[in-house]
Coordinates of C-alpha atoms in Angstrom, one line a residue:
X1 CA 57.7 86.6 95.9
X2 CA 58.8 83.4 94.2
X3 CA 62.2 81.8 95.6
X4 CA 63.0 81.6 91.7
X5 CA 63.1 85.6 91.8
X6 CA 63.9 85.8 95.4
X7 CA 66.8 84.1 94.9
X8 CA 67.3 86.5 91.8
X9 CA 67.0 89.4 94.1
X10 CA 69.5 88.3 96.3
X11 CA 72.2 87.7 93.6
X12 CA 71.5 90.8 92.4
X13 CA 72.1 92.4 95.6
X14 CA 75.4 90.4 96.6
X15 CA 76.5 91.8 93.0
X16 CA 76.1 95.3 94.3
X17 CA 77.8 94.7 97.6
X18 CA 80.6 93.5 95.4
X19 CA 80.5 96.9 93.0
X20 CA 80.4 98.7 96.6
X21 CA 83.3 97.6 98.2
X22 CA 85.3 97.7 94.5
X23 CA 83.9 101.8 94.4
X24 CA 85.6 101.6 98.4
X25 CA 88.9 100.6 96.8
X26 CA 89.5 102.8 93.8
X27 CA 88.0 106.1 96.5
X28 CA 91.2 104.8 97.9
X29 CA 93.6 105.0 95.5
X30 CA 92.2 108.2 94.2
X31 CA 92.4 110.0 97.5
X32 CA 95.8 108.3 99.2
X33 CA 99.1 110.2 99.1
X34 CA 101.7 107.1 98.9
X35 CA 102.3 105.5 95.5
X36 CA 102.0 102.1 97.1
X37 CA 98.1 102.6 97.8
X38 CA 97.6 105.2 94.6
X39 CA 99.4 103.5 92.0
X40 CA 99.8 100.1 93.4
X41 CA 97.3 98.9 95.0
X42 CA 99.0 97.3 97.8
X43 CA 95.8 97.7 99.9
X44 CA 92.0 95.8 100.7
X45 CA 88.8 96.9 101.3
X46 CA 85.8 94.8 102.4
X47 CA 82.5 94.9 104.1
X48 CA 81.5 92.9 107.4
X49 CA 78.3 92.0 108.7
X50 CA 77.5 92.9 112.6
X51 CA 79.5 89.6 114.1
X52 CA 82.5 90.9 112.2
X53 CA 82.5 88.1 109.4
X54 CA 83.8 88.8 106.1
X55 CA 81.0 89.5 103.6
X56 CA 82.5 90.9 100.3
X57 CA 86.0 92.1 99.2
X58 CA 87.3 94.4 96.5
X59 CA 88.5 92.7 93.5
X60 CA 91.6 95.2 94.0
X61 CA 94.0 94.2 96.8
X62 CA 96.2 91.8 98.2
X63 CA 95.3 88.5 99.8
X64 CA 97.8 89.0 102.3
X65 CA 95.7 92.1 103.7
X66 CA 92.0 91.0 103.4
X67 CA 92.7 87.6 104.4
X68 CA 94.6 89.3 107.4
X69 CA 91.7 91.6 108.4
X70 CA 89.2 88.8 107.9
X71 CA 90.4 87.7 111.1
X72 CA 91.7 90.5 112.3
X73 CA 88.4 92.1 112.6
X74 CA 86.7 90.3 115.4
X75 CA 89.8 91.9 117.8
X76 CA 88.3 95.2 117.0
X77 CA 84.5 94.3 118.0
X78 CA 86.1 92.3 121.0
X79 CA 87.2 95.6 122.7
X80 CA 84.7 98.2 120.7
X81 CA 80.9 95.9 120.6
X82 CA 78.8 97.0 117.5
X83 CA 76.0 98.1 120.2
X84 CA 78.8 101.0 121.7
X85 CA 79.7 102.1 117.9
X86 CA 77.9 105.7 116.9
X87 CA 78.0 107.4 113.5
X88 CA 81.5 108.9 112.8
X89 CA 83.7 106.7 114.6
X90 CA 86.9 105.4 112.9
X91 CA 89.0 102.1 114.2
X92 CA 92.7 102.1 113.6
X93 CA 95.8 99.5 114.6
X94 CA 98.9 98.5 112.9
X95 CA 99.4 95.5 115.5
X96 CA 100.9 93.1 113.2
X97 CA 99.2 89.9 115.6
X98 CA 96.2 91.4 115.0
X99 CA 95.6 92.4 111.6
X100 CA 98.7 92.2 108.2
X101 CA 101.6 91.0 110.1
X102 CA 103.8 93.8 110.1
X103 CA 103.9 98.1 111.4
X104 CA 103.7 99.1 107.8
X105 CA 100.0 97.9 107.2
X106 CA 97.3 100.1 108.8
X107 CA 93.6 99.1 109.4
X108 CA 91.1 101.6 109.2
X109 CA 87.3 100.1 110.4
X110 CA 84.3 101.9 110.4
X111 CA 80.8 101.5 111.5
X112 CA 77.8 101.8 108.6
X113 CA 74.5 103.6 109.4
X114 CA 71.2 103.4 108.0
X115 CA 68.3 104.8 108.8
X116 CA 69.7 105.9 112.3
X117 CA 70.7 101.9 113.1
X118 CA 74.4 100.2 112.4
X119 CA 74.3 97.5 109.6
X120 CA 77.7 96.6 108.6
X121 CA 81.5 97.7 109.1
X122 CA 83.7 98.7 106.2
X123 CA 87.4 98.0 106.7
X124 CA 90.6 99.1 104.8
X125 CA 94.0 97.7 105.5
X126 CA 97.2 99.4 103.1
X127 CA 100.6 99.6 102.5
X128 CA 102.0 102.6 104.6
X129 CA 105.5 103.2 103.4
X130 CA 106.8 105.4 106.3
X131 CA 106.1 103.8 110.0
X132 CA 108.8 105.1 111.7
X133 CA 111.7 103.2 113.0
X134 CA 114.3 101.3 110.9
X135 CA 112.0 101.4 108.1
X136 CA 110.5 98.4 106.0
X137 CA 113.5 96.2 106.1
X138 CA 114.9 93.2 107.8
X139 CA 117.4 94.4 110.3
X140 CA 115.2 95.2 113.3
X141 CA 116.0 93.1 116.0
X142 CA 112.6 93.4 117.2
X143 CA 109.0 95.0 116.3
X144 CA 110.2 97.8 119.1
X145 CA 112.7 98.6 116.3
X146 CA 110.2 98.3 113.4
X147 CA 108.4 101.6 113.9
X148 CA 105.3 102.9 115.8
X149 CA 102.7 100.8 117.2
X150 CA 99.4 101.8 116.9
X151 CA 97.1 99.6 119.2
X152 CA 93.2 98.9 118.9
X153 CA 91.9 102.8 119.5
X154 CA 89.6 105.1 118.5
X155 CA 91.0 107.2 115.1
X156 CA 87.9 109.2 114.8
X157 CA 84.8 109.5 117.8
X158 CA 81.6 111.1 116.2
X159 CA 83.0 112.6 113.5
X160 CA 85.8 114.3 115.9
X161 CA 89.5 113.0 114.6
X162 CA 92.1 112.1 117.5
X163 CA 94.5 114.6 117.1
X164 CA 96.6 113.7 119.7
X165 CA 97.1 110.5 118.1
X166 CA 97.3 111.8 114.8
X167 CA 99.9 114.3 116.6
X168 CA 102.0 111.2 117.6
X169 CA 102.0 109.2 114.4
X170 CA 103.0 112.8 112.6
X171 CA 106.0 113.1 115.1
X172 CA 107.4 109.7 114.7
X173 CA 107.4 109.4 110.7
X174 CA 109.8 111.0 108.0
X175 CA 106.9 112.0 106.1
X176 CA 104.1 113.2 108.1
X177 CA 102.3 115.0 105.5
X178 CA 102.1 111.7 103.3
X179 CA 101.4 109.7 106.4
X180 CA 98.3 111.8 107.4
X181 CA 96.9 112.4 104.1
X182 CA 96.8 108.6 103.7
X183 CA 95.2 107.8 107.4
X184 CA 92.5 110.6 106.1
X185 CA 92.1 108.6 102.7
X186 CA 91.5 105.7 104.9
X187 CA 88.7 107.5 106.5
X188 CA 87.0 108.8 103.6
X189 CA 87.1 105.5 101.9
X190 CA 85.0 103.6 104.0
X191 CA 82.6 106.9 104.2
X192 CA 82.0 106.7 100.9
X193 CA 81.2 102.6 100.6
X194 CA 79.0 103.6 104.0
X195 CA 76.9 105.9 101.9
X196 CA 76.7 103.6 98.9
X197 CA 75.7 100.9 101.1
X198 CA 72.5 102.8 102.8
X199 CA 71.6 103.8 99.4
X200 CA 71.5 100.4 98.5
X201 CA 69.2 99.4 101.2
X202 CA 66.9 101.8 100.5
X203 CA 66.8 101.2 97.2
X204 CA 66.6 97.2 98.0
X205 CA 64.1 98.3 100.6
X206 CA 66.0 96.2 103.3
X207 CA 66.3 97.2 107.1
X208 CA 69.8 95.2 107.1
X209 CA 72.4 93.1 105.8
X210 CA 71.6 89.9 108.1
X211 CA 69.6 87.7 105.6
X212 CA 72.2 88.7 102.4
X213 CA 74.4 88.0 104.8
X214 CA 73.6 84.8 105.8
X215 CA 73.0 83.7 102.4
X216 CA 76.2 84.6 100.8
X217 CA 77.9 82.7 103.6
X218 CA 75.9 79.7 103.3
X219 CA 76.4 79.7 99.5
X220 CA 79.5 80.2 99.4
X221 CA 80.4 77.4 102.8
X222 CA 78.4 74.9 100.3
X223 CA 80.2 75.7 97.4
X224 CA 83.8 75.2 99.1
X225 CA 83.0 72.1 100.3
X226 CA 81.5 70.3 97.5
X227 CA 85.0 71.5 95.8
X228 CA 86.8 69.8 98.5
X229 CA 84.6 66.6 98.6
X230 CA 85.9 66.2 95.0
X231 CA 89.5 65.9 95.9
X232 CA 91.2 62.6 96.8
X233 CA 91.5 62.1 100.8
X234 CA 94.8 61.9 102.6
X235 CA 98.0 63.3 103.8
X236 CA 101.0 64.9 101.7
X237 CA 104.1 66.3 103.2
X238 CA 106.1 69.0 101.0
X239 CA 109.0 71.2 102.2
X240 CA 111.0 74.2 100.6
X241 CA 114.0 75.7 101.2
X242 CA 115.0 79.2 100.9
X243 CA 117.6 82.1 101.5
X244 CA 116.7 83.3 104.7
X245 CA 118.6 86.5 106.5
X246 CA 122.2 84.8 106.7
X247 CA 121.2 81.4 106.3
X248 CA 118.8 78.9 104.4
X249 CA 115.5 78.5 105.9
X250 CA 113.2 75.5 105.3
X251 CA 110.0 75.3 105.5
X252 CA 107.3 72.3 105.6
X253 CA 104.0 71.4 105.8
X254 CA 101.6 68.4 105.7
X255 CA 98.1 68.9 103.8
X256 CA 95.5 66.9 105.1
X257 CA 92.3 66.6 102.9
X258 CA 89.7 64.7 105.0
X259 CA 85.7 65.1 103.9
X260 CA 84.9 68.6 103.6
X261 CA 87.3 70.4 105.2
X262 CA 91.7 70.9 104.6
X263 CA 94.4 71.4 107.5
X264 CA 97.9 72.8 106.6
X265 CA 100.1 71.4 110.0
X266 CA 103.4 73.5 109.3
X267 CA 104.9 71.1 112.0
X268 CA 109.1 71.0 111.2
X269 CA 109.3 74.8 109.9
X270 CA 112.3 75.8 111.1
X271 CA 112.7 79.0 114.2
X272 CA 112.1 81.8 113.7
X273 CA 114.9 84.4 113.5
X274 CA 116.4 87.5 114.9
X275 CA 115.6 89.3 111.9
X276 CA 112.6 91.0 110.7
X277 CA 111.4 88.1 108.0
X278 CA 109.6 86.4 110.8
X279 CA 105.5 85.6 110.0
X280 CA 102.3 86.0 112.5
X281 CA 100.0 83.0 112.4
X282 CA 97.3 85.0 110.8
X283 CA 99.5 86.6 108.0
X284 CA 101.1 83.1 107.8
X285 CA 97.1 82.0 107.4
X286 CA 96.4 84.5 104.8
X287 CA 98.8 83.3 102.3
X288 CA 98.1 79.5 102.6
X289 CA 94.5 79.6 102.3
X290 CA 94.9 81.7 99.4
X291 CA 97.1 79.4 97.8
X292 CA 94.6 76.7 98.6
X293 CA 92.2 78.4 97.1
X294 CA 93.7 79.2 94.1
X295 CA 93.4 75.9 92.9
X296 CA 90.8 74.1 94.8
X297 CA 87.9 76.8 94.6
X298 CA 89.1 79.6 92.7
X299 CA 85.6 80.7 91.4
X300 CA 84.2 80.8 94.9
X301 CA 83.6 84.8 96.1
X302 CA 86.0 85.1 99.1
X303 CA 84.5 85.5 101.9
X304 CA 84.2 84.2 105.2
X305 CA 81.7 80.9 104.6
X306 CA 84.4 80.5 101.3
X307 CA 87.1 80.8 103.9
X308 CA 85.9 78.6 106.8
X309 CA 86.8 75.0 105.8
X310 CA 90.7 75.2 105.6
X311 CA 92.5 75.6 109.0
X312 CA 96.2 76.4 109.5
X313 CA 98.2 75.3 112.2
X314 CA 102.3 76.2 113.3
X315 CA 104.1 75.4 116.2
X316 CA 104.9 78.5 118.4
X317 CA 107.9 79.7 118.1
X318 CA 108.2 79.0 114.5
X319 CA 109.5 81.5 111.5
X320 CA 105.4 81.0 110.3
X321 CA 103.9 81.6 114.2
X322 CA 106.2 84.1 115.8
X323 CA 105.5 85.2 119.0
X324 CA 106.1 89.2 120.7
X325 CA 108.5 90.9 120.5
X326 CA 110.4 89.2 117.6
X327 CA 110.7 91.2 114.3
X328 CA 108.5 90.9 111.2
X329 CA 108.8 94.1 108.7
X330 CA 109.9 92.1 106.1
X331 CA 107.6 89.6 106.8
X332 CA 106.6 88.7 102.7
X333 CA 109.5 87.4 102.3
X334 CA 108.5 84.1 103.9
X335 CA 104.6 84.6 104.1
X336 CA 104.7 85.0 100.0
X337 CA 106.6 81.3 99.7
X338 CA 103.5 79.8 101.5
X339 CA 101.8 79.2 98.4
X340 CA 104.4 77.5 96.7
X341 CA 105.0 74.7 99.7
X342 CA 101.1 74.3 99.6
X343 CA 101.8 73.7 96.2
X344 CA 103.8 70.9 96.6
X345 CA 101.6 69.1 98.8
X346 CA 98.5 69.6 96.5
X347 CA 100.6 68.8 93.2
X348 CA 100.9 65.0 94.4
X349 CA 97.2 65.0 95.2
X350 CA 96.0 66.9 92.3
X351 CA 99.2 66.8 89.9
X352 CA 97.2 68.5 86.7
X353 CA 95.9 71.5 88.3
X354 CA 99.1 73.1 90.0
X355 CA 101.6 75.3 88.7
X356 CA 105.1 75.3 89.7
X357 CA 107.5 77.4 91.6
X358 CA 107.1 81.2 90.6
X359 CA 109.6 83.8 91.9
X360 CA 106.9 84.8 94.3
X361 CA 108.1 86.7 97.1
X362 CA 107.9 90.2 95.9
X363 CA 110.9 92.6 94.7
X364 CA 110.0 95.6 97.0
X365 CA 112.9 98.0 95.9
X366 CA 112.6 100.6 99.7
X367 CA 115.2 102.9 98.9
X368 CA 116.2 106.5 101.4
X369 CA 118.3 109.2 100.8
X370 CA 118.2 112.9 100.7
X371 CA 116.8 115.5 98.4
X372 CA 119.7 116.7 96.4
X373 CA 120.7 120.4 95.6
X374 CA 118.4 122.5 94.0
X375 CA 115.8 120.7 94.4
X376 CA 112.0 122.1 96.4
X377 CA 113.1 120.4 99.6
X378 CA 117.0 120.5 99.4
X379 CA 118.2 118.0 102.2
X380 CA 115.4 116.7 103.5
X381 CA 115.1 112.7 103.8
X382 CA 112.9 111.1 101.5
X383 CA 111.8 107.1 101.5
X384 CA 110.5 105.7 98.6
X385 CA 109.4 102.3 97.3
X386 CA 108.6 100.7 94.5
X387 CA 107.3 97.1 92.9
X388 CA 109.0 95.0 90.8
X389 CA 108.0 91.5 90.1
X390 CA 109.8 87.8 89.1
X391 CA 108.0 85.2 87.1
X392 CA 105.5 83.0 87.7
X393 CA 105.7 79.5 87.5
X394 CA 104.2 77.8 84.3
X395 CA 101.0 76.3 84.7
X396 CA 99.4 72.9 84.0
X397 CA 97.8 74.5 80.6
X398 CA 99.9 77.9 80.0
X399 CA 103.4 79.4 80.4
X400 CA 103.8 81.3 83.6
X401 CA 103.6 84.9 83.2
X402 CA 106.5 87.8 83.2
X403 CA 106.8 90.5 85.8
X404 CA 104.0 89.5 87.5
X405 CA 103.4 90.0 91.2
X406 CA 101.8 86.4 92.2
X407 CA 100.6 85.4 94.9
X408 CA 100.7 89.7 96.0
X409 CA 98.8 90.8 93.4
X410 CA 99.9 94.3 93.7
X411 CA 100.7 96.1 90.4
X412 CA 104.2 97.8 89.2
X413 CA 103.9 101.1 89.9
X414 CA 105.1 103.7 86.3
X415 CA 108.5 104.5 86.2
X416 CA 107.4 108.2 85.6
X417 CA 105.4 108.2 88.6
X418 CA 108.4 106.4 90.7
X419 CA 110.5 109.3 89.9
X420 CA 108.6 112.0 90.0
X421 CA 107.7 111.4 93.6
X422 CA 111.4 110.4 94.7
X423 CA 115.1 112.2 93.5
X424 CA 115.7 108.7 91.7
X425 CA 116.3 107.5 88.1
X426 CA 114.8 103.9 86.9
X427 CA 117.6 103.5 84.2
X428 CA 116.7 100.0 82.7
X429 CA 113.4 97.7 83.0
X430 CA 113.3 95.4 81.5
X431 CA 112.6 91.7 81.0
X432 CA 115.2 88.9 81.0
X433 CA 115.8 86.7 78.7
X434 CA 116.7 83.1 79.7
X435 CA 115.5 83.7 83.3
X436 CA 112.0 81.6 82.8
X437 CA 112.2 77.3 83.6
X438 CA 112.5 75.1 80.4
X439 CA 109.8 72.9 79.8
X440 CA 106.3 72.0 78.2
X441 CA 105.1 75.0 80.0
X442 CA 107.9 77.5 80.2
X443 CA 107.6 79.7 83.5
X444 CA 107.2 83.1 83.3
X445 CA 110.7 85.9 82.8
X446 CA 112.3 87.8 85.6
X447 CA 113.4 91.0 85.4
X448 CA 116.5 93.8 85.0
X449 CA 116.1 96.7 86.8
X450 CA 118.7 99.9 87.3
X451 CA 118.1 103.0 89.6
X452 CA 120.5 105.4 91.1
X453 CA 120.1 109.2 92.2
X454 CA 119.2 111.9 89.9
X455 CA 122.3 113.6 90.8
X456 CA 124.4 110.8 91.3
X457 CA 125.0 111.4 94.9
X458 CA 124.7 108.0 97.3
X459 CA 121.8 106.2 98.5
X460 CA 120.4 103.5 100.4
X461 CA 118.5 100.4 99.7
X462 CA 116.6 98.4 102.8
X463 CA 117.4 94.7 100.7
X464 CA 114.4 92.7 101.2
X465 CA 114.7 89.7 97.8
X466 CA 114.1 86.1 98.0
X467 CA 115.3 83.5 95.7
X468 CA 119.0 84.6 95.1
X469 CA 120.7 81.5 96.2
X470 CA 117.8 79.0 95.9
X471 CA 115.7 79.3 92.5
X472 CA 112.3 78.1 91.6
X473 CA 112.2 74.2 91.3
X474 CA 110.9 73.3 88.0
X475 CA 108.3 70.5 88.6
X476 CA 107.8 66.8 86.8
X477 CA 110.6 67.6 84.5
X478 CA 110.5 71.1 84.2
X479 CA 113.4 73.4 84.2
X480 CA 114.0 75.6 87.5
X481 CA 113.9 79.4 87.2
X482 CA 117.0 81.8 87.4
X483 CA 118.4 82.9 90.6
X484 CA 118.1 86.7 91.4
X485 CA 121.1 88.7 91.7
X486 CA 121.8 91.9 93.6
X487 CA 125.1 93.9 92.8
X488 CA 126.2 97.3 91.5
X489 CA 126.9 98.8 88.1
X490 CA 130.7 98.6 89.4
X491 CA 130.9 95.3 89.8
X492 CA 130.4 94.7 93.4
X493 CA 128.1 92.0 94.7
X494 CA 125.3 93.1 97.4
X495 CA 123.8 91.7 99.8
X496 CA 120.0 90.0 99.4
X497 CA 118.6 91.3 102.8
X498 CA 119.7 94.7 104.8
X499 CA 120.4 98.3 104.5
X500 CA 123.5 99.0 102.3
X501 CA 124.6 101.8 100.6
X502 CA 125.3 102.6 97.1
X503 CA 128.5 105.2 96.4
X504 CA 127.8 108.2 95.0
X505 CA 128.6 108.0 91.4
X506 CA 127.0 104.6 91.1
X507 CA 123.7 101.8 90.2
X508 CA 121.8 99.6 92.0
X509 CA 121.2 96.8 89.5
X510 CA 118.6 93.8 90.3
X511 CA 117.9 90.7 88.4
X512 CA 114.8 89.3 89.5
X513 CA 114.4 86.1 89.6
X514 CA 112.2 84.2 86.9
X515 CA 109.5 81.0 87.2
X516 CA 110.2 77.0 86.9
X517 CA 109.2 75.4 84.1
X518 CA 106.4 72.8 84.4
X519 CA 107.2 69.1 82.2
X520 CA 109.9 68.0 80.2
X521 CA 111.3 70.3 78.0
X522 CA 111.4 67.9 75.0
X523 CA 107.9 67.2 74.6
X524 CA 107.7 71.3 74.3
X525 CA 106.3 71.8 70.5
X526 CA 108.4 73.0 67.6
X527 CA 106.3 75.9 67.0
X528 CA 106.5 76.9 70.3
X529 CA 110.2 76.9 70.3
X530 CA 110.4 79.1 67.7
X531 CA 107.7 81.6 69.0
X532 CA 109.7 81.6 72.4
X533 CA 113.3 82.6 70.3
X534 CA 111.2 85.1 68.1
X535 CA 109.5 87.2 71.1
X536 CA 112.7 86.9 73.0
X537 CA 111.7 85.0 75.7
X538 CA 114.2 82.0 75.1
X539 CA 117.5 82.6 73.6
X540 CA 118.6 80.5 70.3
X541 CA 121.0 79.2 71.9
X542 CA 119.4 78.1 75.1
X543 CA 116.1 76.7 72.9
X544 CA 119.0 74.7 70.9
X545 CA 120.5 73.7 74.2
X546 CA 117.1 72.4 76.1
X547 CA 114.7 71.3 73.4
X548 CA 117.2 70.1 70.9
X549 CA 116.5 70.2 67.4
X550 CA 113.1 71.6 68.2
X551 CA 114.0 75.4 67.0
X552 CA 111.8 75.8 63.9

């Protein structure tokens, strides 16, 4: 064969690999019980060759999970070796050092077959709404608090399920059927991709993955670094400030670019906290290489050669590198700011290729209550959760987009599906006008949103929102982004982070916060202007206010 079709071959076949992991995903969310996984998204699934490097990764799914178990991953061959693994084991932990950074996200890994011998491992790591414990919320004083720890074991040995473990998680959750229905999906999503896989190397008449393997590492190693070679060398320093639990927290980090390779020193981030928004190193990793790559090498495949030139470093200790016991449920709360402060350092290196300040950290609404009368289930608990996103800050060529859930990627779950699968009512959605940066680029809107019980009765939320008291920063000119607010329909102010309740009788209302506007407002064309007032993005009086006599 000629390395003209050779190489042909193998492109084809990475392709594949690709398609295989994305069928992995969507099995996924067709077969999990939680809305977070089936309607969200808020979930990865990859492929890893033998040595437990990442090969290929859904196109659905969060950066804050695959990143997490591309690292994560070599913990599980470290205590299981490929050569002990048999047809019809499963992996599972939730140890937040480990793997995703906090109880809530469960990894699933499980050996791949072929023609009697192992060839790969697929891996899933989602979203699991009920842990035990507090709940997904900030209050835990530590992880013991948090929910049930699930350590590096076997879920499944030779096609034979650990009940007793099974047993355990069922007994320590509010929703056990949910809960077991989703470690099952977990299960028969990486079943699936394992018999998609063999197919394809019989049809590809390949023994194994090593040489495909190889290659799409190599290519894609070579690719990130000629990227990086481009960019100027040197240091920049960059810091952001945010809410915190009960007080500001800054963070800051220095961005070193020297020949092929990047180091992120988060050197001066302030202590961690007795709270649960505390970040593990390797969540704290998965965020800033993403936002790294974002800009730097954004059509590279991620994987682990695309991965392997950017290296992260925090001081122990810190609210990025938090050591055991110390809390982190709420974790994305600071991990999802991480690419905004890389952003500043790369904006004085590279000033016209990064955005500014988005809203970023995720609105996750966690709400928990009980069924009301006459309903199927009449008093039981229920927790539910649902998505809601801020703006995005405006980038170096387009406005920043509305309601959209960057850097997490997850989607907005339908209101209709929200409340059918919780005694809840989504009263408003909506988007917010006003709540986006001024500027040549305008960032992207926030968000209204109103929920309360069916029946009116109380409720809980487990507050978990970012960027109440400190906004976006608009950048070189820009405007900054409107702060969120958290209050009820009465009148009353709530609180950001913690578990409140809402009286019976009454609505949780949320304004999410918007993105920063990127350049001077004035240079912001006339036509623009106008488009912004007409699709209600701007108001007249604000457009009048900012860009002057620039209303059309």
């Amino acid at each position: 064969m000629t390395a003209a079709l050779n190489e042909l071959r193998t492109q084809v076949i990475w392709t594949r690999l690709i398609s295989i992991v994305e069928e992995q995903a969507q099995t996924l969310m067709r077969t999990a019980f939680s809305t977070t996984v089936r309607d969200a998204g808020d979930l990865s699934a990859a492929l890893f060759d033998l040595q437990g490097r990442l090969i290929a990764e859904a196109v659905t799914g969060t950066p804050g999970h695959v990143n997490s178990m591309a690292a994560g991953v070599r913990h599980f061959l470290a205590k299981f070796p490929v050569a002990t693994m048999a047809e019809g084991d499963h992996f599972i932990t939730n140890d937040p050092w480990l793997t995703a950074g906090h109880l809530h996200d469960v990894t699933v890994l499980s050996p791949a077959f072929h023609q009697g011998r192992i060839v790969g491992l697929f891996g899933v790591c989602c979203h699991q709404v009920d842990i035990g414990g507090l709940g997904q919320g900030p209050d835990g004083r530590s992880v013991f608090e948090e929910g049930l720890q699930i350590p590096l074991m076997k879920l499944a040995s030779r096609g034979v399920l650990n009940q007793d473990l099974l047993d355990i998680l069922c007994l320590n959750v509010r929703t056990p059927l949910q809960v077991r229905g989703d470690v099952l999906s977990y299960i028969s999503s990486n079943e699936s991709a394992a018999r998609r896989l063999s197919a394809m190397l019989a049809e590809f008449r390949l023994e194994d993955l090593a040489s495909v393997a190889d290659y799409i590492v190599d290519r894609s190693l070579a690719a990130t670094r000629a990227e990086i070679a481009k960019l100027p060398q040197g240091s920049w320093t960059s810091s952001l400030t945010i809410d915190g639990y009960d007080h500001p927290i800054t963070l800051r980090a220095r961005l070193t670019i020297e020949g092929e390779r990047i180091l992120v020193d988060y050197q001066g981030t302030d202590a961690c906290v007795p709270r649960g928004i505390n970040v593990v190193l390797n969540y704290c990793r998965a965020y800033t290489i993403f936002g790294l790559r974002c800009v730097i090498s954004p059509e590279v495949p991620n994987n682990y050669g695309a991965l392997l030139p950017f290296e992260v470093v925090a001081p122990e200790g810190s609210i990025v590198n938090v050591q055991r016991p110390w809390p982190v449920a709420a974790r994305h709360v600071i991990g999802q700011m991480l690419p905004d402060l890389v952003f500043g350092c790369l904006s004085q290196a590279i000033p016209d290729r990064v955005p500014a300040e988005g809203s970023s950290c995720l609105w996750s609404v966690q709400l928990r209550g009980r069924q009301p009368a006459g309903e199927p289930q009449a008093g039981d608990s229920f927790d539910a959760i649902f998505f809601n996103s801020g703006g995005s800050g405006a980038r170096p060529r387009q406005d920043g987009l509305s309601g959209t859930a960057f850097p997490s990627g997850v989607r907005a779950m339908p209101v209709e599906i929200t409340e059918n699968s919780a005694p809840i009512v989504i009263w408003r959605k909506e988007l917010l006008t006003d709540s986006g940066g001024i500027g040549e680029r305008r960032g992207g809107l926030g968000q209204r949103v109103e929920v309360a019980m069916r029946d009116g009765s109380a409720f809980e939320v487990l507050a978990m929102f970012e960027r109440v008291d400190h906004p976006a920063q608009g950048r070189d000119g820009g405007g900054d982004g409107s702060q969120g607010s958290v209050r009820l329909a009465s009148g009353k102010a709530m609180q950001a982070k913690g578990l409140q309740q809402i009286p019976a009788g009454d609505r949780l209302i949320l304004d999410i916060p918007g993105g920063a506007g990127l350049g001077a407002a004035t240079s912001r064309a006339a036509d623009l202007v106008a488009r912004d007032v007409e699709e209600g993005f701007v108001s007249a009086e604000a457009a009048a206010r900012f860009y002057g006599s620039g209303v059309g």
